[in-house]
Amino acid sequence: MTDTIVDVTADTAGAAADSNPTAESPRPNPPAFQGKSTPGAGDDADPPETAEQLRPEAEPKTFSADYVQKLRSENAKLRTEFRDGLAEARADAERAAQEAADRSRHEMAESIGKALGLIEDDKPVDPAELVAQAEQKRQQAQAAAEASAARARAMQVELALYRAAEAAGVDSGALLDSRSFMARVEGLDPGAADFGDRIAEHIVAAVDANPGFKRPAPRTTPARSGGDMSGGNGDPSGQEEYDVNRLRQLRTESREKGRAGGGVTRGMSTPVPPDWVMS
């Protein structure tokens, strides 16, 4: 009964307040909301949980060992094919570079061959044939150079023989015409330091073996009166023997003093450098 009276009184007081708008009465603050919000209760309410969120977490997906092994095999196969393809591409590039270099050398050889007159303009070029022709040309040029050097060396030997023989009173023409003598001296080197000594040794040995290489003594005019009227040739062994002996002496002195020691003497006083040796 008491509860009913309180409620009626409260309702009556609320109605009186609403009927008197001028009355200022403080309104109590609404109590704070606690607990879960009700759907549609207001804009600030939390959204409801979806079915996916309410569903329990799914277990991680697993694969069979055979499937994993298959993937690994395919991956290894792809890596192998990639390496093989890369190696083949590299080999193709090297082969193309080599072919380009061969073509360049072929064209250069063709240009050189045409410039040297080894090949004709309208004739296809065979590199092997071009190399053979170039080698033949080189051998011919080398042979010509060697022959020219041999001729020059022979001329130097002959000139040295001529001067030495004339200085020693030996018939230089007879020596140069002697095949056996020239065969012995043809191997001498005009550039050697002992070339002059070797020439002198061969001349002395030739005169000792064949005195006919000595130059004949000049004829003497008989005196008008008195003396020998036989018109003989005089002593056939005087001047020639003296010159050959002098050549031996010059060779000995040259060996003792050396070629750098200056000239030697002919006779008793006249200095004579060894100019009969061609330097």
C-alpha positions as a printed Julia matrix, in Angstrom:
279×3 Matrix{Float64}:
   0.0     0.0      0.0
   2.76    2.34     0.8
   4.57    1.61    -2.46
   1.45    2.52    -4.36
   1.08    5.86    -2.68
   4.68    6.77    -3.41
   4.31    6.03    -7.02
   1.14    8.08    -7.33
   2.73   11.01    -5.61
   5.7    10.89    -7.88
   3.5    10.81   -10.92
   1.45   13.74    -9.63
   4.54   15.8     -9.02
   5.83   15.09   -12.49
   2.57   16.12   -14.03
   2.54   19.36   -12.09
   6.03   20.17   -13.28
   5.08   19.6    -16.87
   2.02   21.83   -16.52
   4.15   24.68   -15.2
   6.77   25.38   -17.85
   8.16   28.35   -16.01
   9.23   26.31   -13.09
  12.96   25.61   -13.16
  13.81   22.31   -11.62
  17.07   20.49   -12.2
  16.88   17.23   -14.07
  18.96   14.37   -12.81
  21.65   12.94   -15.14
  20.76    9.59   -16.64
  22.69    6.72   -15.19
  25.67    5.44   -17.15
  24.93    2.48   -19.36
  26.67   -0.67   -18.37
  26.76   -3.95   -20.16
  26.22   -4.89   -23.76
  24.3    -2.56   -25.97
  21.11   -3.57   -27.58
  20.93   -3.53   -31.35
  19.35   -0.31   -32.57
  19.82    1.48   -29.23
  21.9     4.35   -30.76
  24.69    5.4    -33.16
  27.47    4.9    -30.6
  26.66    1.25   -30.06
  29.26   -1.43   -31.01
  28.49   -3.39   -34.19
  27.27   -6.91   -33.63
  29.68   -9.81   -34.1
  29.42  -11.57   -37.48
  29.11  -15.25   -38.08
  32.68  -15.46   -39.31
  33.91  -13.85   -36.11
  31.88  -16.17   -34.03
  33.15  -19.23   -35.99
  36.17  -20.92   -34.33
  39.61  -20.53   -36.0
  40.29  -23.0    -38.83
  43.15  -25.42   -38.51
  46.36  -24.76   -40.76
  46.27  -26.42   -44.16
  48.75  -29.26   -44.64
  50.09  -31.04   -47.77
  51.12  -34.58   -48.3
  54.78  -35.57   -48.56
  54.29  -36.75   -52.16
  52.94  -33.37   -53.21
  55.82  -31.53   -51.55
  58.35  -33.84   -53.21
  56.68  -33.23   -56.57
  57.0   -29.47   -56.13
  60.64  -29.78   -55.22
  61.34  -31.96   -58.25
  59.66  -29.51   -60.59
  61.6   -26.64   -59.05
  64.91  -28.49   -59.49
  64.0   -29.28   -63.11
  63.29  -25.62   -63.8
  66.62  -24.57   -62.28
  68.46  -27.15   -64.4
  66.72  -26.02   -67.58
  67.57  -22.42   -66.75
  71.26  -23.21   -66.29
  71.33  -25.25   -69.49
  69.63  -22.49   -71.43
  72.06  -19.93   -70.06
  75.06  -22.06   -71.0
  73.69  -22.63   -74.49
  73.08  -18.92   -74.97
  76.64  -18.19   -73.87
  78.01  -20.81   -76.27
  75.94  -19.33   -79.11
  77.3   -15.87   -78.34
  80.9   -17.12   -78.33
  80.37  -19.01   -81.58
  78.9   -15.91   -83.21
  81.84  -13.81   -82.03
  84.33  -16.36   -83.4
  82.55  -16.46   -86.76
  82.61  -12.66   -86.92
  86.35  -12.65   -86.14
  86.98  -15.27   -88.84
  85.07  -13.23   -91.39
  87.03  -10.14   -90.43
  90.36  -11.95   -90.82
  89.23  -13.41   -94.12
  88.27  -10.0    -95.46
  91.55   -8.5    -94.24
  93.55  -11.31   -95.84
  91.64  -10.82   -99.06
  92.36   -7.09   -99.05
  96.07   -7.66   -98.39
  96.27  -10.36  -101.05
  94.67   -8.08  -103.63
  96.95   -5.21  -102.66
 100.03   -7.43  -103.05
  98.8    -8.91  -106.31
  98.59  -12.43  -104.91
  94.96  -12.86  -105.87
  92.68  -11.48  -108.51
  89.63   -9.36  -107.84
  87.13  -11.83  -109.26
  88.73  -14.93  -107.76
  87.47  -16.33  -104.46
  90.03  -16.28  -101.72
  91.27  -19.44  -100.04
  92.98  -18.47   -96.76
  95.18  -21.58   -96.84
  96.35  -20.81  -100.36
  96.96  -17.19   -99.43
  99.08  -18.23   -96.45
 101.05  -20.63   -98.67
 101.71  -17.91  -101.23
 102.79  -15.48   -98.52
 105.16  -18.09   -97.08
 106.6   -18.73  -100.54
 107.18  -15.02  -101.04
 108.88  -14.82   -97.65
 111.17  -17.72   -98.45
 112.09  -16.21  -101.79
 112.88  -12.87  -100.18
 114.95  -14.57   -97.49
 116.87  -16.59  -100.07
 117.56  -13.44  -102.09
 118.79  -11.63   -98.98
 121.06  -14.54   -98.03
 122.45  -14.73  -101.56
 123.13  -10.99  -101.56
 124.88  -11.24   -98.19
 126.98  -14.17   -99.46
 128.03  -12.21  -102.54
 128.98   -9.22  -100.42
 130.98  -11.44   -98.07
 132.77  -13.1   -100.99
 133.67   -9.7   -102.44
 135.08   -8.61   -99.09
 137.19  -11.78   -98.86
 138.45  -11.39  -102.42
 139.37   -7.76  -101.86
 141.22   -8.59   -98.65
 143.06  -11.43  -100.45
 144.0    -9.16  -103.32
 145.44   -6.48  -101.05
 147.31   -8.94   -98.84
 148.73  -10.83  -101.83
 149.88   -7.63  -103.52
 151.54   -6.46  -100.34
 153.37   -9.8   -100.0
 154.5   -10.04  -103.6
 152.15  -12.92  -104.36
 150.23  -13.3   -107.59
 146.73  -12.31  -106.44
 145.16  -13.38  -109.73
 146.56  -16.87  -109.4
 145.25  -17.14  -105.83
 141.78  -15.94  -106.78
 141.68  -18.37  -109.7
 142.64  -21.31  -107.51
 139.46  -23.18  -106.62
 141.12  -25.1   -103.81
 142.49  -21.94  -102.25
 139.15  -20.08  -102.54
 137.35  -23.08  -101.05
 139.57  -22.78   -97.98
 138.93  -19.06   -97.48
 135.28  -18.8    -98.47
 134.13  -19.56   -94.93
 136.06  -16.69   -93.37
 134.07  -13.95   -91.7
 135.18  -10.45   -92.75
 133.7    -9.08   -89.54
 135.83  -11.28   -87.27
 138.64   -9.7    -85.28
 141.22  -12.18   -86.58
 140.14  -11.97   -90.21
 143.42  -10.35   -91.31
 145.51  -12.97   -89.53
 143.52  -15.79   -91.11
 144.0   -14.29   -94.57
 147.74  -14.03   -94.01
 147.94  -17.62   -92.76
 146.16  -18.95   -95.86
 148.39  -16.93   -98.21
 151.59  -18.11   -96.53
 150.36  -21.72   -96.52
 149.47  -21.48  -100.23
 152.89  -20.05  -101.15
 154.67  -22.7    -99.08
 152.65  -25.44  -100.79
 153.01  -23.95  -104.27
 155.88  -21.51  -104.85
 154.38  -20.79  -108.24
 152.03  -18.38  -106.51
 155.01  -16.03  -106.1
 154.96  -13.11  -108.43
 157.67  -13.34  -111.14
 160.49  -10.85  -110.77
 160.37   -7.96  -113.25
 162.77   -8.05  -116.17
 165.86   -5.86  -115.75
 167.4    -3.79  -118.53
 170.98   -4.94  -119.25
 173.73   -2.39  -118.75
 175.12   -0.73  -121.83
 178.69   -1.49  -120.98
 180.38   -3.9   -118.65
 178.59   -6.22  -116.3
 176.5    -9.21  -117.14
 175.22   -9.11  -120.73
 173.18  -12.28  -120.45
 169.94  -10.42  -120.09
 168.87  -12.81  -117.38
 165.93  -12.25  -115.05
 168.15  -11.68  -112.06
 167.57  -13.38  -108.78
 164.16  -15.01  -109.04
 163.86  -15.43  -105.33
 164.94  -12.11  -103.88
 162.04   -9.67  -103.64
 159.29  -12.28  -103.65
 160.88  -14.3   -100.87
 161.44  -11.13   -98.91
 157.8   -10.08   -99.26
 156.44  -13.48   -98.23
 158.72  -13.53   -95.22
 157.62  -10.01   -94.45
 154.03  -11.17   -94.57
 154.88  -13.83   -92.02
 156.52  -11.19   -89.87
 153.49   -8.9    -90.18
 151.24  -11.75   -89.11
 153.43  -12.47   -86.07
 153.56   -8.8    -85.1
 149.81   -8.49   -85.54
 149.26  -11.41   -83.22
 151.6   -10.01   -80.6
 150.51   -6.4    -80.65
 146.9    -6.82   -81.71
 145.12   -5.04   -84.44
 144.53   -2.05   -82.17
 148.27   -1.42   -81.86
 148.53    0.71   -85.03
 150.34    0.16   -88.35
 153.26   -2.07   -89.14
 156.26   -1.29   -91.28
 157.13   -2.43   -94.78
 160.79   -2.69   -95.39
 162.7    -0.76   -92.73
 161.0     2.61   -92.23
 157.74    3.18   -94.13
 154.69    2.7    -91.88
 151.91    0.66   -93.49
 148.56    0.18   -91.74
 146.8    -3.09   -92.45
 144.5    -1.42   -94.98
 144.41   -4.56   -97.09
 141.93   -5.96   -94.61
 138.5    -4.69   -95.48
 136.61   -3.62   -92.4
